[in-house]
XYZ file of C-alpha atoms in Angstrom:
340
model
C -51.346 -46.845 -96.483
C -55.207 -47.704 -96.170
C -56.858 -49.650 -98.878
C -59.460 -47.477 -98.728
C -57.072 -44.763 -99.687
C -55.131 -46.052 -102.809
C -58.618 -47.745 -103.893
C -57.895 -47.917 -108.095
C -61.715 -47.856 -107.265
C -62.113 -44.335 -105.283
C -64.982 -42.140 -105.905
C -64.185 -38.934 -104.089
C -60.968 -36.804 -103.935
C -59.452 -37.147 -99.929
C -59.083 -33.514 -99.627
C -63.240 -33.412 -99.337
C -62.916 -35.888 -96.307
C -59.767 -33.561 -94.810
C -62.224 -30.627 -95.058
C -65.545 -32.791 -92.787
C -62.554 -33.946 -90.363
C -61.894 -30.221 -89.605
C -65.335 -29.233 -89.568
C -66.524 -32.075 -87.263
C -63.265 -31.096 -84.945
C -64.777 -27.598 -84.469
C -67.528 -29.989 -83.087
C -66.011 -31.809 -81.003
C -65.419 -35.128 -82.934
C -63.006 -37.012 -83.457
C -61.544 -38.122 -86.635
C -61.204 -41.328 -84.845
C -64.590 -40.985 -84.360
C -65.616 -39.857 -87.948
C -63.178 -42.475 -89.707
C -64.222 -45.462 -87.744
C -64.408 -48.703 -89.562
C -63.799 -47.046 -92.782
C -60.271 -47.776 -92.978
C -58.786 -44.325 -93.314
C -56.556 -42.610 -91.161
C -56.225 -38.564 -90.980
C -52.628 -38.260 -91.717
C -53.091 -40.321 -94.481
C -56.068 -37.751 -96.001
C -53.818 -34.767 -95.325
C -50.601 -36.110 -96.956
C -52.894 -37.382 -99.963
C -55.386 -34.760 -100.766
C -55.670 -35.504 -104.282
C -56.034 -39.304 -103.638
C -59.583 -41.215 -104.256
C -61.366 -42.731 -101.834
C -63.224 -46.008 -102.006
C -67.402 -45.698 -102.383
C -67.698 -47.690 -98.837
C -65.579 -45.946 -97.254
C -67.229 -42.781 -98.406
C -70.345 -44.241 -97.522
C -69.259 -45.596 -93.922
C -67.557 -41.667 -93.288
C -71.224 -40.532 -94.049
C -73.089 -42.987 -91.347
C -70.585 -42.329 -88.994
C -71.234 -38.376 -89.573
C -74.963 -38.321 -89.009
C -74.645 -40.664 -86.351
C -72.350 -38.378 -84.513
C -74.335 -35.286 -85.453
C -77.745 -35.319 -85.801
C -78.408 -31.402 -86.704
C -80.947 -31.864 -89.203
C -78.925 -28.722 -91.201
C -75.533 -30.380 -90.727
C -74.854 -31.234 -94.539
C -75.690 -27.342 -96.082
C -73.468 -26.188 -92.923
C -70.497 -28.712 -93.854
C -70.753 -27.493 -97.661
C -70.929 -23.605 -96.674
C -67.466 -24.377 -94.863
C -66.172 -25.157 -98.874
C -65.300 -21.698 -100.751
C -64.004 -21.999 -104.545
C -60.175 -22.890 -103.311
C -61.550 -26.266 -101.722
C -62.431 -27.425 -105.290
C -58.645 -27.551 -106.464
C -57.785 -26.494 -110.172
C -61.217 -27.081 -110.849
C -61.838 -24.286 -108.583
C -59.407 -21.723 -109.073
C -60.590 -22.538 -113.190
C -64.198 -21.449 -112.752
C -63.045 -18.395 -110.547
C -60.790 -17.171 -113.712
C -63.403 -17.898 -115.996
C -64.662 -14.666 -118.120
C -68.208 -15.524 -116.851
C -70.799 -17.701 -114.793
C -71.414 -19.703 -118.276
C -68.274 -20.614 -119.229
C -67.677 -21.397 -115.078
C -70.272 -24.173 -115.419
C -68.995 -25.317 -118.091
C -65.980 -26.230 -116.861
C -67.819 -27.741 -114.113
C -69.699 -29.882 -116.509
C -66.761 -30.890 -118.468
C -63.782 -31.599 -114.819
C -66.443 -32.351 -112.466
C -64.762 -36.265 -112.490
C -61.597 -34.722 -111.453
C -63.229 -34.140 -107.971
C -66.039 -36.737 -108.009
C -67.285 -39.808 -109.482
C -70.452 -39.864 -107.032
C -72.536 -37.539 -109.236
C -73.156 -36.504 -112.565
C -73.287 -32.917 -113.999
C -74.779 -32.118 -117.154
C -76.255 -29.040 -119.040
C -79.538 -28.503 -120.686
C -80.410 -25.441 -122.456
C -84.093 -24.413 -121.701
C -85.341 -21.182 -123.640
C -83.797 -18.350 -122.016
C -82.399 -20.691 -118.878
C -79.921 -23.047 -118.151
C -80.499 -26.085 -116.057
C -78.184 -27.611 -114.145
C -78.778 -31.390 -113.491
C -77.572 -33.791 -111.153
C -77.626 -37.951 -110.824
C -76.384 -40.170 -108.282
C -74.970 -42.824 -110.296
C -77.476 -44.895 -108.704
C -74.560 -45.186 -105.835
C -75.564 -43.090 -102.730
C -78.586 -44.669 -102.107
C -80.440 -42.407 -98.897
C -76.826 -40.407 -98.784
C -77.874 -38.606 -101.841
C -80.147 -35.637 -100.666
C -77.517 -35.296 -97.942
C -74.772 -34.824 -100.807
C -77.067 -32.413 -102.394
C -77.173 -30.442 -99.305
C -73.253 -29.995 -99.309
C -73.508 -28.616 -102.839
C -76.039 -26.247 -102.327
C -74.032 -25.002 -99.023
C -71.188 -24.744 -101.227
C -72.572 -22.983 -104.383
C -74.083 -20.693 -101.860
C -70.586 -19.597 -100.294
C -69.264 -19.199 -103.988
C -71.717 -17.459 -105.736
C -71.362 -14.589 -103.207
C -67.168 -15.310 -103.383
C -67.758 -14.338 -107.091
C -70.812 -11.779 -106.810
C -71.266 -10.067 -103.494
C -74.666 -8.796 -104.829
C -75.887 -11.886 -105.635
C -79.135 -12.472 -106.102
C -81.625 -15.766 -106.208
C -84.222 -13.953 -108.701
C -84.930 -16.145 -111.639
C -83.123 -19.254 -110.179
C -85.371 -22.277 -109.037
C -84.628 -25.882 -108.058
C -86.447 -28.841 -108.394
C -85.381 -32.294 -106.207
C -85.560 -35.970 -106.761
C -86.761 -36.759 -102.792
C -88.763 -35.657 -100.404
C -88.630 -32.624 -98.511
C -87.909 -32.194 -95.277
C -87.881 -29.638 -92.340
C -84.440 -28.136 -93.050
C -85.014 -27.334 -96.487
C -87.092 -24.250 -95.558
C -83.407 -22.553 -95.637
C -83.675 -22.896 -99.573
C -87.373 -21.851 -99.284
C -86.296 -18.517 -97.884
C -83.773 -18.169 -101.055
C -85.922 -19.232 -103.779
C -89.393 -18.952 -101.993
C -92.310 -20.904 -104.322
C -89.811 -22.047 -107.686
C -88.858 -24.975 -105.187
C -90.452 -28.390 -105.632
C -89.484 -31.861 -104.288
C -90.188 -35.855 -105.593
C -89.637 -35.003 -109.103
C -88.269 -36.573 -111.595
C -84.175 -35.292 -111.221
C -82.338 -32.630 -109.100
C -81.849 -29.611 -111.151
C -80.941 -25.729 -110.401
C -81.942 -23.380 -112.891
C -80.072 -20.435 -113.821
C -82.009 -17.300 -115.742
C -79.438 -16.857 -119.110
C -78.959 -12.995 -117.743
C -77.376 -14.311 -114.662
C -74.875 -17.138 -116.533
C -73.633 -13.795 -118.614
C -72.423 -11.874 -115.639
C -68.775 -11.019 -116.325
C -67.062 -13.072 -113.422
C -65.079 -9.683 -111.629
C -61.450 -12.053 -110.740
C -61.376 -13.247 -114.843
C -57.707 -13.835 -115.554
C -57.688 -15.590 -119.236
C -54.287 -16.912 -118.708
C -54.923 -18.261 -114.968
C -58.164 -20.135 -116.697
C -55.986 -21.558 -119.541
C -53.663 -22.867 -116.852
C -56.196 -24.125 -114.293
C -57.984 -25.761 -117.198
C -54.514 -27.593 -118.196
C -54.510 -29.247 -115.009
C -57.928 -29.694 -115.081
C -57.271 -31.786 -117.996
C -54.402 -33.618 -116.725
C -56.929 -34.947 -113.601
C -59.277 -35.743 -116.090
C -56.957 -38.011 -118.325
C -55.399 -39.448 -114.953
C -59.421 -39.946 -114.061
C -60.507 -41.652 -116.862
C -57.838 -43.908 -117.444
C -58.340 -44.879 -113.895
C -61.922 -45.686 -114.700
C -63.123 -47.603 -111.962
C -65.602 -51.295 -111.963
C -68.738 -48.868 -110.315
C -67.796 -46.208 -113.615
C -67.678 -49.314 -115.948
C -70.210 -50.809 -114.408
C -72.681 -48.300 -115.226
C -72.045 -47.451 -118.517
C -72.759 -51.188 -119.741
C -75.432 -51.239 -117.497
C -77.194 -48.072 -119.402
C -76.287 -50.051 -122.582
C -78.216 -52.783 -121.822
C -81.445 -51.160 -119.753
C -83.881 -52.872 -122.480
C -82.862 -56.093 -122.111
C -84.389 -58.791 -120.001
C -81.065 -60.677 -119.079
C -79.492 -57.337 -118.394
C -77.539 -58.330 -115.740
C -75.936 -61.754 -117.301
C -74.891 -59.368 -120.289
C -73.490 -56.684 -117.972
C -71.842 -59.700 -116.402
C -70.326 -61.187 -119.292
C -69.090 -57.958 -120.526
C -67.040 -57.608 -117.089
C -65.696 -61.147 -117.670
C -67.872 -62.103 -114.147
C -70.293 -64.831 -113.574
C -73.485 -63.120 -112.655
C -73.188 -64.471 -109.104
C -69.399 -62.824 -108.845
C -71.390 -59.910 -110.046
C -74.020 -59.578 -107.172
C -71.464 -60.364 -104.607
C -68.817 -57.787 -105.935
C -72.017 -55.141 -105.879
C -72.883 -56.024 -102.206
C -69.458 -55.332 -101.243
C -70.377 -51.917 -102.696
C -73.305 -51.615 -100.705
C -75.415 -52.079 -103.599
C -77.770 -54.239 -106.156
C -77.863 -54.691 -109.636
C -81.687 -53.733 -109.221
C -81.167 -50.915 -107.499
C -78.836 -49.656 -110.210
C -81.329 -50.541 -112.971
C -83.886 -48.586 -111.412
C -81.978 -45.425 -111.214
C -80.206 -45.433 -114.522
C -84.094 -46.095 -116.014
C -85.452 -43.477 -113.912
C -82.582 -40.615 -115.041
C -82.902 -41.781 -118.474
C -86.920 -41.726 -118.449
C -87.288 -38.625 -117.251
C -84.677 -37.401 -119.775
C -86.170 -38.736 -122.961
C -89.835 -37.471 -121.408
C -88.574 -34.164 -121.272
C -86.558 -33.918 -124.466
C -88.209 -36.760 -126.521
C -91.454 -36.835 -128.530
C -91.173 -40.470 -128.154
C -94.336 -42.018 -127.311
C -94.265 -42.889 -123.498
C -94.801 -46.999 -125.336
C -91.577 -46.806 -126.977
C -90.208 -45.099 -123.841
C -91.269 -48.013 -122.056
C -89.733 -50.768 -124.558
C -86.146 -48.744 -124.845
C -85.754 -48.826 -120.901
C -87.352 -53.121 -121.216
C -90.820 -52.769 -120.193
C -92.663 -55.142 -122.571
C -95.713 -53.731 -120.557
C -96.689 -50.097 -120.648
C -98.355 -50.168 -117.859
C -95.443 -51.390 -115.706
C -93.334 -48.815 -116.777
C -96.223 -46.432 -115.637
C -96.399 -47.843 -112.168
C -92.351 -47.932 -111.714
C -92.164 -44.119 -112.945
C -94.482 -42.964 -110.702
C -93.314 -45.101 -107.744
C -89.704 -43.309 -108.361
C -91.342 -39.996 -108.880
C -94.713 -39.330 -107.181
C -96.542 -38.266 -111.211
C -97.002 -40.330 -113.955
C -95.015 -39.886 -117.493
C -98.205 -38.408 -118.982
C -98.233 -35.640 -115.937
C -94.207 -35.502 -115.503
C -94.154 -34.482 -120.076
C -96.936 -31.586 -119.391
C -95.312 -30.249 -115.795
């Protein structure tokens, strides 16, 4: 069996990858085609859906895809082909769930059952819920294309659980640029759409996220959950260098010789470090900057911390550096991200 495959290290459950090999069939590619160099085989996806894949193979599967395709609206037409059943437990959970809050919660609480690419959190605003979503500072340009998936996903469920559904009250807000294809979510949520901010997050009016969910079924939840739970302890114990990795990285964000402590704490010279991260497809840097953007824009928005002592916590001795980096990663300084 592949490396890639049995990866201790995976980041993504196979079944996801079984799903693009059928879509991209329908469209005339190969999954010799889609798999190449990746070190994954189809039969080996489709007798292991529940296995993790490795982050470059995952990453190597996406090059291949947009090289084969270039439809600029391929990624929201792969998700839409994922209703709740292609999400597992996790799925058939949030479809027994009494209602669209408790649903997200369960999101919030599995979602590392499916994937370790993103995180999902929950933050209560006034009479909203957002929704927010990081990259773990390991998709690099893959990420909006990720995003894209999701959105074709959430889409395809949200009218599996409410036929009537409407977009009224929800808006989204994106951490890159926009491009041509997302006038599909203009047409769904019109003007409560903005890109280059801050963090990716969908936000849900409270009246919506009360809904009554109409397939409820308290003791298919309770059972879907229990499995839920079992991935999750099978998940975590499994928790992979990239997962470790970036929780001692966030520990250390204010410190100058962030990467020798990160190193040390790993039991790597700083060197073994850099060349275990390349094999990734990534730098230390690179990781910095995202875990210091997420966690900037975080405190900013739910911190009366003065944007100084911002600065200092995340290890800018210099205020003023900390102002250039924020508004290189997000278009507005901190001053004008607080007020938006």
């Amino acid at each position: 069996m592949a490396v890639a495959l049995r990866a201790s290290e995976g980041v993504l459950v196979a079944r996801y990858l079984q799903f693009m090999l059928d879509f991209m069939a329908a469209r005339g590619v190969s999954a010799e085609q889609l798999l190449a160099d990746t070190g994954l085989h189809a039969d080996e996806l489709r007798a292991n859906p529940d296995y993790f894949v490795s982050l470059p193979a995952i990453l190597r599967t996406l090059q291949n895809l947009h090289r084969l395709d270039t439809s600029p609206t391929l990624s929201f037409e792969l998700g839409a082909t994922f209703n709740i059943g292609s999400h597992g437990f996790l799925g058939y959970a949030v479809q027994a769930s009494p209602n669209l809050a408790e649903a997200l919660l369960l999101v919030n609480r599995y979602a590392m059952t499916r994937t370790q690419l993103l995180q999902i959190s929950f933050v209560p605003d006034g009479d909203a819920v957002m929704l927010e979503i990081t990259d773990q500072g390991l998709l690099g340009p893959w990420f909006p294309h990720l995003i894209e998936a999701l959105l074709g996903s959430f889409q395809v469920i949200a009218f599996e659980l409410f036929p009537d559904f409407s977009h009224d009250g929800v808006s989204m807000q994106f951490s890159f640029p926009e491009a041509p294809q997302h006038v599909l979510l203009r047409l769904l949520v019109q003007d409560r759409l903005q890109f280059d901010c801050a963090v990716t997050r969908i936000k849900f009016p409270m009246a919506l996220l009360a809904r009554p969910l109409p397939r409820s079924d308290t003791q298919l939840a309770a059972l879907a959950a229990a499995r839920c739970a079992e991935e999750l302890e099978h998940a975590e114990a499994r928790a992979d260098f990239l997962t470790r990795l970036r929780r001692l990285t966030q520990q250390h964000l204010a410190d100058a010789n962030a990467q020798e402590r990160v190193a040390a704490s790993l039991n790597m010279t700083p060197r073994t470090l850099h060349r275990r991260l390349q094999q990734e497809g990534l730098s230390f840097k690179q990781l910095l900057d995202d875990l210091r953007r997420n966690t900037a824009a975080n405190m900013l928005r739910h911190e009366r911390m003065a944007i100084g002592d911002i600065a200092q916590s995340l290890g800018y001795q210099d205020q003023a550096n900390f102002v250039r980096a924020f508004k290189r990663w997000t278009g507005s300084t901190p001053s004008q991200f607080r007020k938006a």
